[in-house]
Every structure is written in C-alpha cells, then in structure tokens.
mmCIF file of N, CA, C and O in Angstrom:
data_model
loop_
_atom_site.group_PDB
_atom_site.id
_atom_site.type_symbol
_atom_site.label_atom_id
_atom_site.label_comp_id
_atom_site.label_asym_id
_atom_site.label_seq_id
_atom_site.Cartn_x
_atom_site.Cartn_y
_atom_site.Cartn_z
ATOM 1 N N UNK A 1 8.781 -11.680 -11.720
ATOM 2 C CA UNK A 1 8.778 -11.257 -10.367
ATOM 3 C C UNK A 1 7.737 -10.269 -10.005
ATOM 4 O O UNK A 1 7.121 -9.523 -10.971
ATOM 5 N N UNK A 2 7.591 -10.019 -8.848
ATOM 6 C CA UNK A 2 7.026 -8.873 -8.457
ATOM 7 C C UNK A 2 7.383 -7.517 -8.317
ATOM 8 O O UNK A 2 8.811 -7.570 -8.524
ATOM 9 N N UNK A 3 6.746 -6.422 -8.413
ATOM 10 C CA UNK A 3 7.110 -5.159 -8.446
ATOM 11 C C UNK A 3 7.961 -4.952 -7.103
ATOM 12 O O UNK A 3 7.267 -5.510 -6.104
ATOM 13 N N UNK A 4 9.346 -4.577 -7.221
ATOM 14 C CA UNK A 4 9.962 -4.496 -5.828
ATOM 15 C C UNK A 4 9.314 -3.197 -5.302
ATOM 16 O O UNK A 4 8.823 -2.292 -5.705
ATOM 17 N N UNK A 5 9.546 -3.256 -3.546
ATOM 18 C CA UNK A 5 8.819 -2.072 -2.929
ATOM 19 C C UNK A 5 8.040 -2.745 -1.732
ATOM 20 O O UNK A 5 7.946 -3.868 -1.638
ATOM 21 N N UNK A 6 7.838 -1.784 -1.049
ATOM 22 C CA UNK A 6 6.798 -2.292 0.192
ATOM 23 C C UNK A 6 5.321 -2.280 -0.052
ATOM 24 O O UNK A 6 4.797 -1.546 -0.791
ATOM 25 N N UNK A 7 4.862 -3.186 0.413
ATOM 26 C CA UNK A 7 3.516 -3.687 0.314
ATOM 27 C C UNK A 7 2.599 -3.576 1.526
ATOM 28 O O UNK A 7 2.950 -4.283 2.533
ATOM 29 N N UNK A 8 1.608 -2.745 1.683
ATOM 30 C CA UNK A 8 1.031 -2.345 2.831
ATOM 31 C C UNK A 8 -0.567 -3.036 2.637
ATOM 32 O O UNK A 8 -0.951 -2.804 1.313
ATOM 33 N N UNK A 9 -0.682 -3.663 3.550
ATOM 34 C CA UNK A 9 -1.926 -4.656 3.783
ATOM 35 C C UNK A 9 -2.828 -4.015 4.418
ATOM 36 O O UNK A 9 -2.802 -3.239 5.530
ATOM 37 N N UNK A 10 -4.306 -4.166 3.923
ATOM 38 C CA UNK A 10 -5.528 -3.654 4.831
ATOM 39 C C UNK A 10 -6.648 -4.330 4.420
ATOM 40 O O UNK A 10 -6.788 -5.189 3.420
ATOM 41 N N UNK A 11 -7.583 -4.270 5.202
ATOM 42 C CA UNK A 11 -9.258 -4.932 5.349
ATOM 43 C C UNK A 11 -9.823 -3.731 4.765
ATOM 44 O O UNK A 11 -9.671 -2.603 4.970
ATOM 45 N N UNK A 12 -11.066 -4.040 4.240
ATOM 46 C CA UNK A 12 -11.738 -2.866 3.606
ATOM 47 C C UNK A 12 -12.526 -2.201 4.782
ATOM 48 O O UNK A 12 -12.870 -2.923 5.585
ATOM 49 N N UNK A 13 -12.641 -1.055 4.729
ATOM 50 C CA UNK A 13 -13.360 -0.332 5.646
ATOM 51 C C UNK A 13 -14.827 -0.125 5.517
ATOM 52 O O UNK A 13 -15.461 -1.074 4.373
ATOM 53 N N UNK A 14 -15.665 0.886 5.611
ATOM 54 C CA UNK A 14 -16.732 1.318 5.107
ATOM 55 C C UNK A 14 -17.232 2.781 5.093
ATOM 56 O O UNK A 14 -16.393 3.501 5.520
ATOM 57 N N UNK A 15 -18.391 2.775 4.746
ATOM 58 C CA UNK A 15 -18.735 4.457 4.527
ATOM 59 C C UNK A 15 -18.750 5.307 5.834
ATOM 60 O O UNK A 15 -18.634 6.402 5.725
ATOM 61 N N UNK A 16 -18.769 4.668 7.325
ATOM 62 C CA UNK A 16 -18.546 5.580 8.057
ATOM 63 C C UNK A 16 -17.224 5.828 8.665
ATOM 64 O O UNK A 16 -17.054 6.497 9.640
ATOM 65 N N UNK A 17 -16.164 5.274 8.124
ATOM 66 C CA UNK A 17 -14.902 5.212 8.657
ATOM 67 C C UNK A 17 -13.737 5.315 7.297
ATOM 68 O O UNK A 17 -14.279 5.691 6.292
ATOM 69 N N UNK A 18 -12.797 5.177 7.709
ATOM 70 C CA UNK A 18 -11.613 5.030 6.715
ATOM 71 C C UNK A 18 -11.771 3.905 5.654
ATOM 72 O O UNK A 18 -12.553 2.919 5.677
ATOM 73 N N UNK A 19 -11.539 4.001 4.317
ATOM 74 C CA UNK A 19 -11.735 3.353 3.250
ATOM 75 C C UNK A 19 -10.941 1.930 3.356
ATOM 76 O O UNK A 19 -11.227 0.816 3.030
ATOM 77 N N UNK A 20 -9.913 1.902 4.094
ATOM 78 C CA UNK A 20 -9.199 0.834 4.563
ATOM 79 C C UNK A 20 -8.641 0.617 5.991
ATOM 80 O O UNK A 20 -8.504 1.723 6.678
ATOM 81 N N UNK A 21 -8.652 -0.550 6.758
ATOM 82 C CA UNK A 21 -8.297 -0.727 7.958
ATOM 83 C C UNK A 21 -6.888 -1.299 7.886
ATOM 84 O O UNK A 21 -6.777 -2.403 7.529
ATOM 85 N N UNK A 22 -5.886 -0.687 8.089
ATOM 86 C CA UNK A 22 -4.353 -1.129 8.217
ATOM 87 C C UNK A 22 -4.378 -2.332 8.841
ATOM 88 O O UNK A 22 -4.627 -2.642 10.005
ATOM 89 N N UNK A 23 -3.477 -3.347 8.244
ATOM 90 C CA UNK A 23 -3.245 -4.539 8.765
ATOM 91 C C UNK A 23 -1.620 -4.502 8.901
ATOM 92 O O UNK A 23 -0.934 -5.337 8.153
ATOM 93 N N UNK A 24 -1.018 -3.708 9.738
ATOM 94 C CA UNK A 24 0.459 -3.753 9.727
ATOM 95 C C UNK A 24 1.454 -4.920 9.781
ATOM 96 O O UNK A 24 2.312 -5.119 9.374
ATOM 97 N N UNK A 25 0.762 -5.868 10.628
ATOM 98 C CA UNK A 25 1.410 -7.128 10.837
ATOM 99 C C UNK A 25 1.450 -7.995 9.485
ATOM 100 O O UNK A 25 2.313 -8.886 9.475
ATOM 101 N N UNK A 26 0.519 -7.574 8.557
ATOM 102 C CA UNK A 26 0.691 -8.379 7.020
ATOM 103 C C UNK A 26 1.596 -7.700 6.070
ATOM 104 O O UNK A 26 1.982 -8.281 5.153
ATOM 105 N N UNK A 27 2.024 -6.674 6.540
ATOM 106 C CA UNK A 27 2.797 -5.837 5.438
ATOM 107 C C UNK A 27 4.186 -6.595 5.274
ATOM 108 O O UNK A 27 4.828 -7.313 6.189
ATOM 109 N N UNK A 28 4.851 -6.352 3.752
ATOM 110 C CA UNK A 28 5.910 -7.149 3.457
ATOM 111 C C UNK A 28 6.555 -6.219 2.499
ATOM 112 O O UNK A 28 6.035 -5.422 1.907
ATOM 113 N N UNK A 29 7.903 -6.598 2.252
ATOM 114 C CA UNK A 29 8.616 -5.821 1.114
ATOM 115 C C UNK A 29 9.480 -6.841 0.293
ATOM 116 O O UNK A 29 9.795 -7.750 0.658
ATOM 117 N N UNK A 30 9.140 -6.443 -0.918
ATOM 118 C CA UNK A 30 9.444 -7.335 -2.094
ATOM 119 C C UNK A 30 10.971 -6.882 -2.690
ATOM 120 O O UNK A 30 11.025 -5.574 -2.739
ATOM 121 N N UNK A 31 12.047 -7.687 -2.620
ATOM 122 C CA UNK A 31 13.263 -7.332 -3.022
ATOM 123 C C UNK A 31 13.724 -7.983 -4.349
ATOM 124 O O UNK A 31 12.659 -8.841 -4.809
ATOM 125 N N UNK A 32 14.805 -8.004 -4.879
ATOM 126 C CA UNK A 32 14.974 -8.623 -6.321
ATOM 127 C C UNK A 32 15.065 -10.184 -6.007
ATOM 128 O O UNK A 32 15.223 -10.590 -4.769
ATOM 129 N N UNK A 33 15.302 -10.948 -7.009
ATOM 130 C CA UNK A 33 15.585 -12.439 -6.914
ATOM 131 C C UNK A 33 14.352 -13.198 -6.278
ATOM 132 O O UNK A 33 14.655 -14.042 -5.626
ATOM 133 N N UNK A 34 13.412 -12.735 -6.439
ATOM 134 C CA UNK A 34 11.979 -13.612 -5.534
ATOM 135 C C UNK A 34 12.200 -13.555 -4.107
ATOM 136 O O UNK A 34 11.749 -14.460 -3.414
ATOM 137 N N UNK A 35 12.578 -12.373 -3.674
ATOM 138 C CA UNK A 35 12.805 -12.528 -2.238
ATOM 139 C C UNK A 35 11.967 -11.225 -1.468
ATOM 140 O O UNK A 35 11.394 -10.305 -2.185
ATOM 141 N N UNK A 36 11.512 -11.727 -0.448
ATOM 142 C CA UNK A 36 10.680 -10.666 0.281
ATOM 143 C C UNK A 36 11.220 -10.663 1.904
ATOM 144 O O UNK A 36 11.785 -11.578 2.374
ATOM 145 N N UNK A 37 10.673 -9.569 2.583
ATOM 146 C CA UNK A 37 10.984 -9.515 4.008
ATOM 147 C C UNK A 37 9.835 -8.830 4.614
ATOM 148 O O UNK A 37 8.927 -8.168 4.125
ATOM 149 N N UNK A 38 9.872 -9.250 6.023
ATOM 150 C CA UNK A 38 9.044 -8.429 6.990
ATOM 151 C C UNK A 38 9.822 -8.030 8.378
ATOM 152 O O UNK A 38 11.012 -8.507 8.285
ATOM 153 N N UNK A 39 8.975 -7.952 9.256
ATOM 154 C CA UNK A 39 9.985 -7.414 10.568
ATOM 155 C C UNK A 39 10.488 -8.685 11.111
ATOM 156 O O UNK A 39 11.355 -8.618 11.827
ATOM 157 N N UNK A 40 9.903 -10.028 10.895
ATOM 158 C CA UNK A 40 10.111 -11.162 11.481
ATOM 159 C C UNK A 40 11.327 -11.706 10.714
ATOM 160 O O UNK A 40 12.038 -12.846 11.231
ATOM 161 N N UNK A 41 11.507 -11.535 9.470
ATOM 162 C CA UNK A 41 12.505 -12.088 8.811
ATOM 163 C C UNK A 41 12.512 -11.886 7.321
ATOM 164 O O UNK A 41 11.739 -11.299 6.806
ATOM 165 N N UNK A 42 13.370 -12.634 6.323
ATOM 166 C CA UNK A 42 13.606 -12.458 5.239
ATOM 167 C C UNK A 42 13.454 -13.635 4.418
ATOM 168 O O UNK A 42 14.363 -14.644 4.752
ATOM 169 N N UNK A 43 12.818 -14.139 3.276
ATOM 170 C CA UNK A 43 12.998 -15.237 2.435
ATOM 171 C C UNK A 43 12.230 -14.965 1.084
ATOM 172 O O UNK A 43 12.507 -14.091 0.395
ATOM 173 N N UNK A 44 11.901 -16.200 0.485
ATOM 174 C CA UNK A 44 11.473 -16.370 -0.674
ATOM 175 C C UNK A 44 10.019 -16.494 -1.186
ATOM 176 O O UNK A 44 9.131 -16.923 -0.434
ATOM 177 N N UNK A 45 9.448 -16.208 -2.308
ATOM 178 C CA UNK A 45 8.172 -16.417 -2.914
ATOM 179 C C UNK A 45 8.511 -16.983 -4.037
ATOM 180 O O UNK A 45 9.460 -16.883 -5.008
ATOM 181 N N UNK A 46 7.508 -17.332 -4.849
ATOM 182 C CA UNK A 46 7.280 -17.950 -6.286
ATOM 183 C C UNK A 46 5.841 -17.315 -6.792
ATOM 184 O O UNK A 46 4.830 -17.390 -6.295
ATOM 185 N N UNK A 47 6.046 -16.643 -7.805
ATOM 186 C CA UNK A 47 5.056 -16.019 -8.816
ATOM 187 C C UNK A 47 4.875 -17.059 -9.937
ATOM 188 O O UNK A 47 5.891 -17.592 -10.812
ATOM 189 N N UNK A 48 3.666 -17.692 -10.024
ATOM 190 C CA UNK A 48 3.241 -18.645 -11.186
ATOM 191 C C UNK A 48 2.094 -17.948 -11.772
ATOM 192 O O UNK A 48 0.950 -18.089 -11.079
ATOM 193 N N UNK A 49 2.105 -17.567 -13.029
ATOM 194 C CA UNK A 49 0.940 -16.652 -13.365
ATOM 195 C C UNK A 49 0.701 -15.679 -12.855
ATOM 196 O O UNK A 49 1.474 -14.787 -12.306
ATOM 197 N N UNK A 50 -0.501 -15.473 -12.200
ATOM 198 C CA UNK A 50 -1.035 -14.506 -11.346
ATOM 199 C C UNK A 50 -1.047 -14.736 -9.893
ATOM 200 O O UNK A 50 -1.700 -14.042 -8.779
ATOM 201 N N UNK A 51 -0.473 -16.061 -9.540
ATOM 202 C CA UNK A 51 -0.469 -16.710 -8.041
ATOM 203 C C UNK A 51 0.761 -16.552 -7.527
ATOM 204 O O UNK A 51 1.855 -17.261 -8.048
ATOM 205 N N UNK A 52 0.725 -15.772 -6.388
ATOM 206 C CA UNK A 52 1.933 -15.643 -5.679
ATOM 207 C C UNK A 52 1.969 -16.562 -4.365
ATOM 208 O O UNK A 52 0.912 -16.476 -3.691
ATOM 209 N N UNK A 53 2.930 -17.278 -4.016
ATOM 210 C CA UNK A 53 3.157 -18.059 -3.076
ATOM 211 C C UNK A 53 4.501 -17.840 -2.208
ATOM 212 O O UNK A 53 5.380 -17.875 -2.759
ATOM 213 N N UNK A 54 4.236 -17.604 -1.019
ATOM 214 C CA UNK A 54 5.385 -17.465 0.182
ATOM 215 C C UNK A 54 5.860 -18.815 0.310
ATOM 216 O O UNK A 54 5.028 -19.487 0.851
ATOM 217 N N UNK A 55 7.083 -18.992 -0.266
ATOM 218 C CA UNK A 55 7.316 -20.386 -0.167
ATOM 219 C C UNK A 55 8.043 -20.680 0.966
ATOM 220 O O UNK A 55 8.426 -21.682 1.308
ATOM 221 N N UNK A 56 8.811 -19.872 1.858
ATOM 222 C CA UNK A 56 9.552 -20.018 3.172
ATOM 223 C C UNK A 56 9.545 -18.788 3.718
ATOM 224 O O UNK A 56 9.248 -17.769 3.432
ATOM 225 N N UNK A 57 9.938 -18.950 5.114
ATOM 226 C CA UNK A 57 10.041 -17.581 6.015
ATOM 227 C C UNK A 57 8.731 -17.265 6.702
ATOM 228 O O UNK A 57 7.822 -18.275 6.988
ATOM 229 N N UNK A 58 8.742 -15.992 7.187
ATOM 230 C CA UNK A 58 7.584 -15.830 8.166
ATOM 231 C C UNK A 58 6.251 -15.772 7.632
ATOM 232 O O UNK A 58 5.226 -16.071 8.264
ATOM 233 N N UNK A 59 6.030 -15.769 6.257
ATOM 234 C CA UNK A 59 4.702 -15.745 5.528
ATOM 235 C C UNK A 59 4.701 -16.793 4.926
ATOM 236 O O UNK A 59 3.884 -17.181 4.212
ATOM 237 N N UNK A 60 5.407 -18.075 5.135
ATOM 238 C CA UNK A 60 5.426 -19.331 4.512
ATOM 239 C C UNK A 60 3.962 -20.001 4.430
ATOM 240 O O UNK A 60 3.259 -20.029 5.230
ATOM 241 N N UNK A 61 3.629 -20.163 2.976
ATOM 242 C CA UNK A 61 2.309 -20.757 2.841
ATOM 243 C C UNK A 61 1.069 -19.790 2.603
ATOM 244 O O UNK A 61 0.298 -20.140 1.902
ATOM 245 N N UNK A 62 1.416 -18.622 2.857
ATOM 246 C CA UNK A 62 0.396 -17.385 2.444
ATOM 247 C C UNK A 62 0.465 -17.226 0.810
ATOM 248 O O UNK A 62 1.456 -17.257 0.164
ATOM 249 N N UNK A 63 -0.669 -17.193 0.281
ATOM 250 C CA UNK A 63 -0.868 -16.956 -0.967
ATOM 251 C C UNK A 63 -1.441 -15.770 -1.431
ATOM 252 O O UNK A 63 -2.630 -15.248 -0.773
ATOM 253 N N UNK A 64 -1.146 -15.291 -2.578
ATOM 254 C CA UNK A 64 -2.170 -13.904 -3.113
ATOM 255 C C UNK A 64 -2.335 -14.071 -4.473
ATOM 256 O O UNK A 64 -1.499 -14.726 -5.298
ATOM 257 N N UNK A 65 -3.395 -13.390 -4.969
ATOM 258 C CA UNK A 65 -3.539 -13.373 -6.484
ATOM 259 C C UNK A 65 -3.021 -11.752 -6.966
ATOM 260 O O UNK A 65 -3.573 -10.982 -6.408
ATOM 261 N N UNK A 66 -2.246 -11.830 -7.713
ATOM 262 C CA UNK A 66 -1.920 -10.518 -8.461
ATOM 263 C C UNK A 66 -2.868 -9.851 -9.421
ATOM 264 O O UNK A 66 -3.269 -10.374 -10.344
ATOM 265 N N UNK A 67 -3.526 -8.813 -8.847
ATOM 266 C CA UNK A 67 -4.462 -8.400 -9.590
ATOM 267 C C UNK A 67 -4.073 -7.255 -10.726
ATOM 268 O O UNK A 67 -4.825 -7.027 -11.826
ATOM 269 N N UNK A 68 -3.078 -6.745 -10.261
ATOM 270 C CA UNK A 68 -2.408 -5.653 -11.198
ATOM 271 C C UNK A 68 -0.853 -5.573 -10.777
ATOM 272 O O UNK A 68 -0.557 -6.104 -9.783
ATOM 273 N N UNK A 69 -0.004 -4.718 -11.372
ATOM 274 C CA UNK A 69 1.155 -4.508 -10.898
ATOM 275 C C UNK A 69 1.672 -4.342 -9.632
ATOM 276 O O UNK A 69 2.602 -4.715 -8.946
ATOM 277 N N UNK A 70 0.788 -3.441 -8.828
ATOM 278 C CA UNK A 70 0.785 -2.859 -7.505
ATOM 279 C C UNK A 70 -0.157 -3.610 -6.591
ATOM 280 O O UNK A 70 -0.185 -3.066 -5.537
ATOM 281 N N UNK A 71 -0.999 -4.444 -7.120
ATOM 282 C CA UNK A 71 -2.408 -4.727 -5.953
ATOM 283 C C UNK A 71 -2.324 -6.577 -5.949
ATOM 284 O O UNK A 71 -2.569 -6.961 -6.986
ATOM 285 N N UNK A 72 -2.456 -6.713 -4.743
ATOM 286 C CA UNK A 72 -2.598 -8.394 -4.470
ATOM 287 C C UNK A 72 -3.510 -8.493 -3.634
ATOM 288 O O UNK A 72 -3.938 -7.549 -2.601
ATOM 289 N N UNK A 73 -4.343 -9.628 -3.797
ATOM 290 C CA UNK A 73 -5.554 -9.946 -2.747
ATOM 291 C C UNK A 73 -5.221 -11.312 -2.275
ATOM 292 O O UNK A 73 -4.621 -12.392 -3.193
ATOM 293 N N UNK A 74 -5.184 -11.560 -0.835
ATOM 294 C CA UNK A 74 -4.860 -12.757 -0.387
ATOM 295 C C UNK A 74 -5.853 -13.910 -0.878
ATOM 296 O O UNK A 74 -6.972 -13.705 -1.022
ATOM 297 N N UNK A 75 -5.365 -15.184 -0.962
ATOM 298 C CA UNK A 75 -6.231 -16.481 -1.484
ATOM 299 C C UNK A 75 -5.875 -17.494 -0.198
ATOM 300 O O UNK A 75 -4.914 -17.526 0.337
ATOM 301 N N UNK A 76 -7.238 -17.871 0.067
ATOM 302 C CA UNK A 76 -7.333 -18.795 1.223
ATOM 303 C C UNK A 76 -6.960 -20.159 0.557
ATOM 304 O O UNK A 76 -6.781 -20.329 -0.488
ATOM 305 N N UNK A 77 -6.976 -21.280 1.376
ATOM 306 C CA UNK A 77 -6.705 -22.634 1.221
ATOM 307 C C UNK A 77 -7.908 -23.184 0.007
ATOM 308 O O UNK A 77 -7.071 -24.294 -0.594
ATOM 309 N N UNK A 78 -8.885 -22.582 0.108
ATOM 310 C CA UNK A 78 -9.876 -23.126 -0.884
ATOM 311 C C UNK A 78 -9.604 -22.443 -2.122
ATOM 312 O O UNK A 78 -10.361 -22.783 -3.213
ATOM 313 N N UNK A 79 -8.781 -21.514 -2.350
ATOM 314 C CA UNK A 79 -8.396 -20.897 -3.644
ATOM 315 C C UNK A 79 -9.092 -19.748 -3.731
ATOM 316 O O UNK A 79 -9.364 -19.037 -4.664
ATOM 317 N N UNK A 80 -9.988 -19.166 -2.659
ATOM 318 C CA UNK A 80 -11.112 -17.984 -2.814
ATOM 319 C C UNK A 80 -10.123 -16.814 -2.399
ATOM 320 O O UNK A 80 -9.505 -16.867 -1.346
ATOM 321 N N UNK A 81 -10.594 -15.611 -2.915
ATOM 322 C CA UNK A 81 -10.014 -14.552 -2.238
ATOM 323 C C UNK A 81 -10.492 -14.010 -1.250
ATOM 324 O O UNK A 81 -11.791 -13.974 -0.904
ATOM 325 N N UNK A 82 -9.609 -13.808 -0.156
ATOM 326 C CA UNK A 82 -10.171 -13.031 1.129
ATOM 327 C C UNK A 82 -10.407 -11.657 0.874
ATOM 328 O O UNK A 82 -10.019 -11.077 -0.154
ATOM 329 N N UNK A 83 -10.770 -10.685 1.974
ATOM 330 C CA UNK A 83 -10.816 -9.464 2.086
ATOM 331 C C UNK A 83 -9.410 -8.470 2.126
ATOM 332 O O UNK A 83 -9.250 -7.534 1.888
ATOM 333 N N UNK A 84 -8.462 -9.311 2.604
ATOM 334 C CA UNK A 84 -7.039 -8.872 2.733
ATOM 335 C C UNK A 84 -6.528 -8.345 1.417
ATOM 336 O O UNK A 84 -6.437 -9.219 0.623
ATOM 337 N N UNK A 85 -5.942 -7.108 1.175
ATOM 338 C CA UNK A 85 -5.619 -6.738 0.098
ATOM 339 C C UNK A 85 -4.224 -6.168 0.430
ATOM 340 O O UNK A 85 -4.173 -5.385 1.430
ATOM 341 N N UNK A 86 -3.195 -6.176 -0.575
ATOM 342 C CA UNK A 86 -1.907 -5.400 -0.171
ATOM 343 C C UNK A 86 -1.504 -4.587 -1.511
ATOM 344 O O UNK A 86 -1.477 -5.284 -2.680
ATOM 345 N N UNK A 87 -1.220 -3.492 -1.183
ATOM 346 C CA UNK A 87 -0.959 -2.564 -2.233
ATOM 347 C C UNK A 87 0.513 -2.079 -1.972
ATOM 348 O O UNK A 87 0.820 -1.589 -1.061
ATOM 349 N N UNK A 88 1.389 -1.974 -3.476
ATOM 350 C CA UNK A 88 2.456 -1.627 -3.357
ATOM 351 C C UNK A 88 2.652 -0.205 -3.126
ATOM 352 O O UNK A 88 2.003 0.797 -3.637
ATOM 353 N N UNK A 89 3.446 0.370 -1.900
ATOM 354 C CA UNK A 89 3.392 1.638 -1.501
ATOM 355 C C UNK A 89 4.170 2.342 -2.648
ATOM 356 O O UNK A 89 5.356 2.293 -3.242
ATOM 357 N N UNK A 90 3.318 3.475 -3.357
ATOM 358 C CA UNK A 90 3.811 4.587 -4.266
ATOM 359 C C UNK A 90 3.785 5.861 -3.541
ATOM 360 O O UNK A 90 3.096 5.992 -2.608
ATOM 361 N N UNK A 91 4.156 6.914 -3.924
ATOM 362 C CA UNK A 91 4.420 8.506 -3.625
ATOM 363 C C UNK A 91 2.767 8.741 -3.137
ATOM 364 O O UNK A 91 2.617 9.269 -1.927
ATOM 365 N N UNK A 92 1.919 8.349 -3.781
ATOM 366 C CA UNK A 92 0.335 8.809 -3.534
ATOM 367 C C UNK A 92 -0.323 7.890 -2.554
ATOM 368 O O UNK A 92 -1.444 8.097 -2.274
ATOM 369 N N UNK A 93 0.116 6.828 -2.103
ATOM 370 C CA UNK A 93 -0.381 5.916 -1.109
ATOM 371 C C UNK A 93 -0.130 5.713 0.140
ATOM 372 O O UNK A 93 -0.305 5.135 0.928
ATOM 373 N N UNK A 94 0.714 7.074 0.699
ATOM 374 C CA UNK A 94 1.039 7.187 2.011
ATOM 375 C C UNK A 94 -0.119 7.520 2.776
ATOM 376 O O UNK A 94 -0.905 7.435 3.552
#
C-alpha cells in the first residue's frame, strides 16, 4: 500500500516564480486498507508494482507511478508520465 497521509499535487513552475504551481483540486489523502479520500468523497485504489490506479470514487481511473515512498507522478492513458506530481506532505513540505 501507499504511505498514509496527505498528498499535495502540483505542476512544475519555472525560474521566474515558484518551483511548483499548486493543484489543490487534485490533492488526496491515503488511509489504511487501500483507501483514499478527497473533498468529494472516499474510495479505493490499487497498487500493482509501482503503478497506482484509483479504482473507484472521485478519482476513478486516474493513475500514478510511484517514484519513491512519498512521490507520485500522474500517468496518462497512453502510459506516459504527465507533469502532475503529488508529494506526501511531511513536516518540511508545508
């Protein structure tokens, strides 16, 4: 399963502004037993190897590749990584 906690999502910024551009509508929280929640509801995900698939609920069908214990990158329908990244919130990522 994924590390439990709040995952904050962002798109990359550039040298003239912030390092990341928050995408708060994409944020989610991982709970125990392969469950996640958003402001719109709560449901399940499936982790197979390094691929995370939101299997039901508000993010149903959205997929991510787990790059590390705290870092996910969205994967599109063609299996390619997008620019959207979601990082598990820890004390130094506020």
